[in-house]
Amino acid sequence: YGGDALDYCLSRADPVKRLQPGNRIPHGRGNPVGIASLEMGRMELVYRLLASEAEVDSMRLRLNLITEREQSRIVNAVGDLSEVPMYIDDTAGLPISEIRGRARRLQIERGLDLLIVDYIQLVHGSRRYDNRVMEMSEISGTLKELSQELNIPVLAISQLSRAVEQRPTHRPQLADLRDSGTMTCLEPVTGKVLWQERIIGPSFSSPVCVDGRIYCVSRKGEVVVVKAAEKFELLARNKLPEGSHATPAVADGRMYLRTYHRLICIGAAK
């Protein structure tokens, strides 16, 4: 879904003036946008933008199965898009240090008001780490620092775990981000980070909060219970005999977990 997500994000961004039906791009307007496209090539991304602006099916555009009326819209869309200050870098496998350097250079030479990274799991850290969670922590932290340094928003697209598909609403949550493994407590009004701890590995399940306790399970079967409070407090830790992708259920002080082959109940310590 990465390409569709990037296309949707671009359609909502002011620099391309909302590339959805009914909204045209004003000539010579828009803010400079930099795109680090590690998944899609430059031409593939251009085809998507062109199809969106011209309001034609992207597959039919690729196969040149367009009508004469659509061809006229495509010609107009090419003219409009050529006026948009958008800079696409489709170099594969870029380390986060290189993305940071190229963004700095782009802001100095051309100006930069928005940076999009597609997608964050394809970015490499600046050095080798013992696990992917620590590497992702460096990458996300560097992007946050870059946003503050250049005074621009940085949009990092991420893969999600399959836990999203199991919910009736299919609405993603922070816990669905792949390769994260970091638990963060935010102040609900301001969004200020109260604490952030790397306590488990990557998780496909969502945390559950019951009676002032937060229950988390990693995909490798690590189980932790922390206190739902302004200060971090680890209450319990356990290890399952096998991994789990399912969100735990909590009732009467017990946690129920479904692993790959078992249903496990964990009770409170005596």
mmCIF file of C-alpha atoms in Angstrom:
data_model
loop_
_atom_site.group_PDB
_atom_site.id
_atom_site.type_symbol
_atom_site.label_atom_id
_atom_site.label_comp_id
_atom_site.label_asym_id
_atom_site.label_seq_id
_atom_site.Cartn_x
_atom_site.Cartn_y
_atom_site.Cartn_z
ATOM 1 C CA TYR A 1 0.000 0.000 0.000
ATOM 2 C CA GLY A 2 3.011 2.320 0.072
ATOM 3 C CA GLY A 3 2.482 3.818 -3.371
ATOM 4 C CA ASP A 4 -1.213 4.444 -2.767
ATOM 5 C CA ALA A 5 -0.419 6.036 0.595
ATOM 6 C CA LEU A 6 2.132 8.385 -0.957
ATOM 7 C CA ASP A 7 -0.251 9.316 -3.759
ATOM 8 C CA TYR A 8 -2.980 10.060 -1.192
ATOM 9 C CA CYS A 9 -0.627 12.121 0.979
ATOM 10 C CA LEU A 10 0.467 14.174 -2.004
ATOM 11 C CA SER A 11 -3.133 14.751 -2.983
ATOM 12 C CA ARG A 12 -3.738 16.282 0.449
ATOM 13 C CA ALA A 13 -0.609 18.440 0.498
ATOM 14 C CA ASP A 14 -0.752 22.177 -0.144
ATOM 15 C CA PRO A 15 2.362 22.133 -2.385
ATOM 16 C CA VAL A 16 0.484 20.261 -5.077
ATOM 17 C CA LYS A 17 -2.795 21.982 -4.283
ATOM 18 C CA ARG A 18 -4.813 18.854 -3.525
ATOM 19 C CA LEU A 19 -4.601 16.602 -6.554
ATOM 20 C CA GLN A 20 -8.120 15.238 -6.341
ATOM 21 C CA PRO A 21 -11.050 15.679 -8.753
ATOM 22 C CA GLY A 22 -12.310 19.230 -9.056
ATOM 23 C CA ASN A 23 -9.186 20.981 -7.774
ATOM 24 C CA ARG A 24 -6.684 22.206 -10.358
ATOM 25 C CA ILE A 25 -3.151 23.331 -9.675
ATOM 26 C CA PRO A 26 -2.693 27.104 -10.074
ATOM 27 C CA HIS A 27 0.146 27.852 -12.508
ATOM 28 C CA GLY A 28 3.458 28.846 -10.929
ATOM 29 C CA ARG A 29 2.223 28.361 -7.365
ATOM 30 C CA GLY A 30 2.976 25.939 -4.568
ATOM 31 C CA ASN A 31 5.704 25.433 -2.001
ATOM 32 C CA PRO A 32 8.866 23.395 -2.682
ATOM 33 C CA VAL A 33 8.471 19.697 -1.858
ATOM 34 C CA GLY A 34 11.263 17.137 -1.558
ATOM 35 C CA ILE A 35 10.460 13.428 -1.912
ATOM 36 C CA ALA A 36 12.835 10.639 -0.924
ATOM 37 C CA SER A 37 11.123 7.820 -2.822
ATOM 38 C CA LEU A 38 12.894 4.640 -1.739
ATOM 39 C CA GLU A 39 10.110 2.344 -2.941
ATOM 40 C CA MET A 40 8.879 3.796 -6.249
ATOM 41 C CA GLY A 41 10.976 5.042 -9.121
ATOM 42 C CA ARG A 42 10.706 8.646 -10.276
ATOM 43 C CA MET A 43 8.698 7.819 -13.414
ATOM 44 C CA GLU A 44 6.252 5.576 -11.544
ATOM 45 C CA LEU A 45 5.552 8.386 -9.098
ATOM 46 C CA VAL A 46 5.157 10.903 -11.924
ATOM 47 C CA TYR A 47 2.629 8.607 -13.626
ATOM 48 C CA ARG A 48 0.588 8.454 -10.425
ATOM 49 C CA LEU A 49 0.602 12.230 -10.006
ATOM 50 C CA LEU A 50 -0.256 12.772 -13.642
ATOM 51 C CA ALA A 51 -3.158 10.312 -13.513
ATOM 52 C CA SER A 52 -4.456 11.940 -10.340
ATOM 53 C CA GLU A 53 -4.315 15.465 -11.760
ATOM 54 C CA ALA A 54 -5.808 14.443 -15.131
ATOM 55 C CA GLU A 55 -8.468 12.314 -13.409
ATOM 56 C CA VAL A 56 -7.707 9.194 -15.438
ATOM 57 C CA ASP A 57 -7.006 5.616 -14.390
ATOM 58 C CA SER A 58 -3.262 5.184 -13.843
ATOM 59 C CA MET A 59 -3.190 1.663 -15.316
ATOM 60 C CA ARG A 60 -4.925 2.817 -18.503
ATOM 61 C CA LEU A 61 -2.457 5.698 -18.709
ATOM 62 C CA ARG A 62 0.482 3.288 -18.464
ATOM 63 C CA LEU A 63 -0.968 1.070 -21.201
ATOM 64 C CA ASN A 64 -1.813 4.083 -23.367
ATOM 65 C CA LEU A 65 -5.501 3.111 -23.386
ATOM 66 C CA ILE A 66 -6.817 6.657 -23.063
ATOM 67 C CA THR A 67 -9.534 8.439 -24.986
ATOM 68 C CA GLU A 68 -9.093 11.634 -26.969
ATOM 69 C CA ARG A 69 -10.863 13.607 -24.250
ATOM 70 C CA GLU A 70 -8.600 12.149 -21.575
ATOM 71 C CA GLN A 71 -5.559 12.933 -23.689
ATOM 72 C CA SER A 72 -6.521 16.609 -23.623
ATOM 73 C CA ARG A 73 -6.766 16.527 -19.830
ATOM 74 C CA ILE A 74 -3.383 14.828 -19.612
ATOM 75 C CA VAL A 75 -1.756 17.541 -21.722
ATOM 76 C CA ASN A 76 -3.186 20.198 -19.407
ATOM 77 C CA ALA A 77 -2.059 18.226 -16.348
ATOM 78 C CA VAL A 78 1.508 18.020 -17.679
ATOM 79 C CA GLY A 79 1.572 21.798 -17.987
ATOM 80 C CA ASP A 80 0.223 22.282 -14.477
ATOM 81 C CA LEU A 81 2.588 19.781 -12.865
ATOM 82 C CA SER A 82 5.595 21.300 -14.613
ATOM 83 C CA GLU A 83 4.976 24.475 -12.603
ATOM 84 C CA VAL A 84 5.035 22.666 -9.242
ATOM 85 C CA PRO A 85 8.414 22.886 -7.425
ATOM 86 C CA MET A 86 8.692 19.179 -6.620
ATOM 87 C CA TYR A 87 12.037 17.394 -6.346
ATOM 88 C CA ILE A 88 12.070 13.583 -6.401
ATOM 89 C CA ASP A 89 15.082 11.527 -5.325
ATOM 90 C CA ASP A 90 14.498 7.837 -6.116
ATOM 91 C CA THR A 91 17.900 6.559 -4.979
ATOM 92 C CA ALA A 92 17.338 3.167 -3.345
ATOM 93 C CA GLY A 93 18.736 2.172 0.042
ATOM 94 C CA LEU A 94 19.658 5.649 1.276
ATOM 95 C CA PRO A 95 20.980 5.863 4.853
ATOM 96 C CA ILE A 96 19.318 8.418 7.110
ATOM 97 C CA SER A 97 22.508 10.524 7.175
ATOM 98 C CA GLU A 98 22.392 10.875 3.379
ATOM 99 C CA ILE A 99 18.709 11.860 3.411
ATOM 100 C CA ARG A 100 19.507 14.508 6.002
ATOM 101 C CA GLY A 101 22.409 15.883 3.948
ATOM 102 C CA ARG A 102 20.419 15.991 0.708
ATOM 103 C CA ALA A 103 17.499 17.741 2.416
ATOM 104 C CA ARG A 104 19.840 20.398 3.805
ATOM 105 C CA ARG A 105 21.388 20.947 0.387
ATOM 106 C CA LEU A 106 17.985 21.137 -1.310
ATOM 107 C CA GLN A 107 16.760 23.785 1.123
ATOM 108 C CA ILE A 108 19.852 25.907 0.509
ATOM 109 C CA GLU A 109 19.820 25.573 -3.289
ATOM 110 C CA ARG A 110 16.110 25.445 -4.165
ATOM 111 C CA GLY A 111 14.163 25.959 -0.961
ATOM 112 C CA LEU A 112 12.237 23.261 0.886
ATOM 113 C CA ASP A 113 8.905 23.511 2.725
ATOM 114 C CA LEU A 114 7.989 19.822 3.018
ATOM 115 C CA LEU A 115 10.000 16.579 3.021
ATOM 116 C CA ILE A 116 8.328 13.223 2.331
ATOM 117 C CA VAL A 117 10.098 9.914 3.004
ATOM 118 C CA ASP A 118 8.549 6.829 1.359
ATOM 119 C CA TYR A 119 8.918 4.652 3.259
ATOM 120 C CA ILE A 120 10.728 4.650 6.583
ATOM 121 C CA GLN A 121 11.367 0.876 6.771
ATOM 122 C CA LEU A 122 13.523 1.117 3.620
ATOM 123 C CA VAL A 123 15.822 3.702 5.223
ATOM 124 C CA HIS A 124 19.103 2.443 6.696
ATOM 125 C CA GLY A 125 20.664 3.698 9.919
ATOM 126 C CA SER A 126 24.009 5.476 9.973
ATOM 127 C CA ARG A 127 25.673 2.429 11.605
ATOM 128 C CA ARG A 128 25.005 -1.210 12.463
ATOM 129 C CA TYR A 129 22.717 -1.982 15.419
ATOM 130 C CA ASP A 130 22.029 -5.091 17.447
ATOM 131 C CA ASN A 131 18.373 -5.013 16.374
ATOM 132 C CA ARG A 132 16.047 -3.229 13.999
ATOM 133 C CA VAL A 133 14.167 -1.483 16.807
ATOM 134 C CA MET A 134 17.239 0.530 17.795
ATOM 135 C CA GLU A 135 17.907 1.374 14.154
ATOM 136 C CA MET A 136 14.331 2.602 13.660
ATOM 137 C CA SER A 137 14.660 4.712 16.796
ATOM 138 C CA GLU A 138 17.703 6.461 15.296
ATOM 139 C CA ILE A 139 15.962 6.992 11.943
ATOM 140 C CA SER A 140 12.772 8.457 13.444
ATOM 141 C CA GLY A 141 14.764 10.614 15.864
ATOM 142 C CA THR A 142 16.932 11.983 13.048
ATOM 143 C CA LEU A 143 13.865 12.877 10.974
ATOM 144 C CA LYS A 144 12.415 14.720 13.972
ATOM 145 C CA GLU A 145 15.685 16.631 14.437
ATOM 146 C CA LEU A 146 15.753 17.430 10.722
ATOM 147 C CA SER A 147 12.232 18.858 10.923
ATOM 148 C CA GLN A 148 13.285 21.157 13.766
ATOM 149 C CA GLU A 149 16.576 22.109 12.086
ATOM 150 C CA LEU A 150 15.036 23.068 8.734
ATOM 151 C CA ASN A 151 11.786 24.314 10.309
ATOM 152 C CA ILE A 152 9.672 22.220 7.937
ATOM 153 C CA PRO A 153 7.219 19.333 8.335
ATOM 154 C CA VAL A 154 8.670 15.899 7.580
ATOM 155 C CA LEU A 155 6.163 13.256 6.491
ATOM 156 C CA ALA A 156 7.509 9.718 6.967
ATOM 157 C CA ILE A 157 5.353 6.981 5.447
ATOM 158 C CA SER A 158 5.482 3.656 7.278
ATOM 159 C CA GLN A 159 4.438 0.060 6.746
ATOM 160 C CA LEU A 160 1.791 -1.213 9.132
ATOM 161 C CA SER A 161 1.346 -4.572 10.775
ATOM 162 C CA ARG A 162 -1.548 -6.831 9.820
ATOM 163 C CA ALA A 163 -3.271 -6.022 13.110
ATOM 164 C CA VAL A 164 -5.050 -3.207 11.237
ATOM 165 C CA GLU A 165 -6.856 -5.721 9.025
ATOM 166 C CA GLN A 166 -8.268 -7.501 12.082
ATOM 167 C CA ARG A 167 -10.158 -4.424 13.312
ATOM 168 C CA PRO A 168 -13.677 -3.671 12.044
ATOM 169 C CA THR A 169 -12.744 -0.030 11.312
ATOM 170 C CA HIS A 170 -9.279 -0.808 9.815
ATOM 171 C CA ARG A 171 -8.090 2.378 11.464
ATOM 172 C CA PRO A 172 -4.317 2.293 12.173
ATOM 173 C CA GLN A 173 -2.816 3.061 15.574
ATOM 174 C CA LEU A 174 0.735 3.922 16.649
ATOM 175 C CA ALA A 175 1.243 0.356 17.798
ATOM 176 C CA ASP A 176 0.688 -0.817 14.208
ATOM 177 C CA LEU A 177 3.930 0.758 12.959
ATOM 178 C CA ARG A 178 6.337 -1.989 11.973
ATOM 179 C CA ASP A 179 9.758 -2.294 13.619
ATOM 180 C CA SER A 180 8.959 0.207 16.351
ATOM 181 C CA GLY A 181 9.010 -1.602 19.713
ATOM 182 C CA THR A 182 9.119 1.687 21.629
ATOM 183 C CA MET A 183 6.399 2.637 24.121
ATOM 184 C CA THR A 184 5.630 6.345 24.372
ATOM 185 C CA CYS A 185 3.444 8.222 26.872
ATOM 186 C CA LEU A 186 2.035 11.551 25.639
ATOM 187 C CA GLU A 187 0.252 14.384 27.401
ATOM 188 C CA PRO A 188 -3.248 14.212 25.829
ATOM 189 C CA VAL A 189 -3.799 17.954 25.336
ATOM 190 C CA THR A 190 -0.421 19.220 24.150
ATOM 191 C CA GLY A 191 1.033 15.968 22.792
ATOM 192 C CA LYS A 192 4.189 16.479 24.877
ATOM 193 C CA VAL A 193 6.227 13.302 25.392
ATOM 194 C CA LEU A 194 6.173 12.398 29.101
ATOM 195 C CA TRP A 195 8.316 9.290 28.764
ATOM 196 C CA GLN A 196 9.555 6.926 26.088
ATOM 197 C CA GLU A 197 10.987 3.483 26.764
ATOM 198 C CA ARG A 198 12.232 0.716 24.510
ATOM 199 C CA ILE A 199 10.943 -2.264 26.514
ATOM 200 C CA ILE A 200 9.941 -4.879 23.926
ATOM 201 C CA GLY A 201 10.732 -5.807 20.376
ATOM 202 C CA PRO A 202 8.555 -5.033 17.331
ATOM 203 C CA SER A 203 4.864 -5.681 17.973
ATOM 204 C CA PHE A 204 1.961 -6.519 15.668
ATOM 205 C CA SER A 205 -0.624 -6.229 18.454
ATOM 206 C CA SER A 206 -2.105 -3.156 20.124
ATOM 207 C CA PRO A 207 -1.475 -2.344 23.808
ATOM 208 C CA VAL A 208 -4.428 -2.809 26.174
ATOM 209 C CA CYS A 209 -5.117 -0.535 29.158
ATOM 210 C CA VAL A 210 -7.200 -1.927 32.040
ATOM 211 C CA ASP A 211 -7.442 -0.642 35.632
ATOM 212 C CA GLY A 212 -4.446 1.675 35.318
ATOM 213 C CA ARG A 213 -2.183 -0.950 33.762
ATOM 214 C CA ILE A 214 -0.980 -1.240 30.159
ATOM 215 C CA TYR A 215 -0.418 -4.733 28.744
ATOM 216 C CA CYS A 216 1.867 -5.219 25.718
ATOM 217 C CA VAL A 217 2.992 -8.264 23.737
ATOM 218 C CA SER A 218 5.710 -8.374 21.086
ATOM 219 C CA ARG A 219 5.662 -10.630 18.039
ATOM 220 C CA LYS A 220 8.442 -12.709 19.651
ATOM 221 C CA GLY A 221 6.310 -13.406 22.728
ATOM 222 C CA GLU A 222 7.682 -10.798 25.134
ATOM 223 C CA VAL A 223 5.013 -9.701 27.633
ATOM 224 C CA VAL A 224 5.258 -6.532 29.725
ATOM 225 C CA VAL A 225 2.907 -4.687 32.054
ATOM 226 C CA VAL A 226 3.540 -1.025 32.837
ATOM 227 C CA LYS A 227 1.731 1.482 34.992
ATOM 228 C CA ALA A 228 -0.464 4.012 33.171
ATOM 229 C CA ALA A 229 1.095 7.089 34.762
ATOM 230 C CA GLU A 230 3.113 10.210 34.019
ATOM 231 C CA LYS A 231 6.314 8.418 35.068
ATOM 232 C CA PHE A 232 7.469 5.105 33.636
ATOM 233 C CA GLU A 233 7.081 2.125 35.960
ATOM 234 C CA LEU A 234 7.532 -1.468 34.824
ATOM 235 C CA LEU A 235 5.186 -3.721 36.821
ATOM 236 C CA ALA A 236 5.847 -7.138 35.296
ATOM 237 C CA ARG A 237 7.688 -8.933 32.505
ATOM 238 C CA ASN A 238 7.249 -12.423 31.081
ATOM 239 C CA LYS A 239 8.201 -14.513 28.048
ATOM 240 C CA LEU A 240 5.847 -16.774 26.133
ATOM 241 C CA PRO A 241 7.005 -20.086 24.678
ATOM 242 C CA GLU A 242 6.223 -18.772 21.193
ATOM 243 C CA GLY A 243 5.383 -15.551 19.403
ATOM 244 C CA SER A 244 2.051 -13.753 19.152
ATOM 245 C CA HIS A 245 0.450 -11.348 16.678
ATOM 246 C CA ALA A 246 -2.867 -11.041 18.541
ATOM 247 C CA THR A 247 -3.886 -8.231 20.886
ATOM 248 C CA PRO A 248 -4.222 -9.556 24.463
ATOM 249 C CA ALA A 249 -7.469 -9.609 26.419
ATOM 250 C CA VAL A 250 -7.578 -8.701 30.130
ATOM 251 C CA ALA A 251 -10.308 -9.672 32.610
ATOM 252 C CA ASP A 252 -10.415 -10.176 36.390
ATOM 253 C CA GLY A 253 -6.697 -9.480 36.765
ATOM 254 C CA ARG A 254 -5.696 -12.106 34.205
ATOM 255 C CA MET A 255 -4.274 -11.661 30.724
ATOM 256 C CA TYR A 256 -5.329 -14.017 27.938
ATOM 257 C CA LEU A 257 -3.030 -14.395 24.930
ATOM 258 C CA ARG A 258 -3.378 -16.271 21.661
ATOM 259 C CA THR A 259 -0.057 -17.414 20.245
ATOM 260 C CA TYR A 260 0.503 -19.301 17.017
ATOM 261 C CA HIS A 261 -0.604 -22.625 18.516
ATOM 262 C CA ARG A 262 -1.909 -21.983 22.030
ATOM 263 C CA LEU A 263 -4.253 -19.966 24.224
ATOM 264 C CA ILE A 264 -2.354 -18.790 27.315
ATOM 265 C CA CYS A 265 -3.656 -17.282 30.553
ATOM 266 C CA ILE A 266 -1.284 -15.282 32.786
ATOM 267 C CA GLY A 267 -2.394 -14.441 36.308
ATOM 268 C CA ALA A 268 -1.126 -11.859 38.778
ATOM 269 C CA ALA A 269 1.879 -12.828 40.889
ATOM 270 C CA LYS A 270 1.043 -13.973 44.408
#
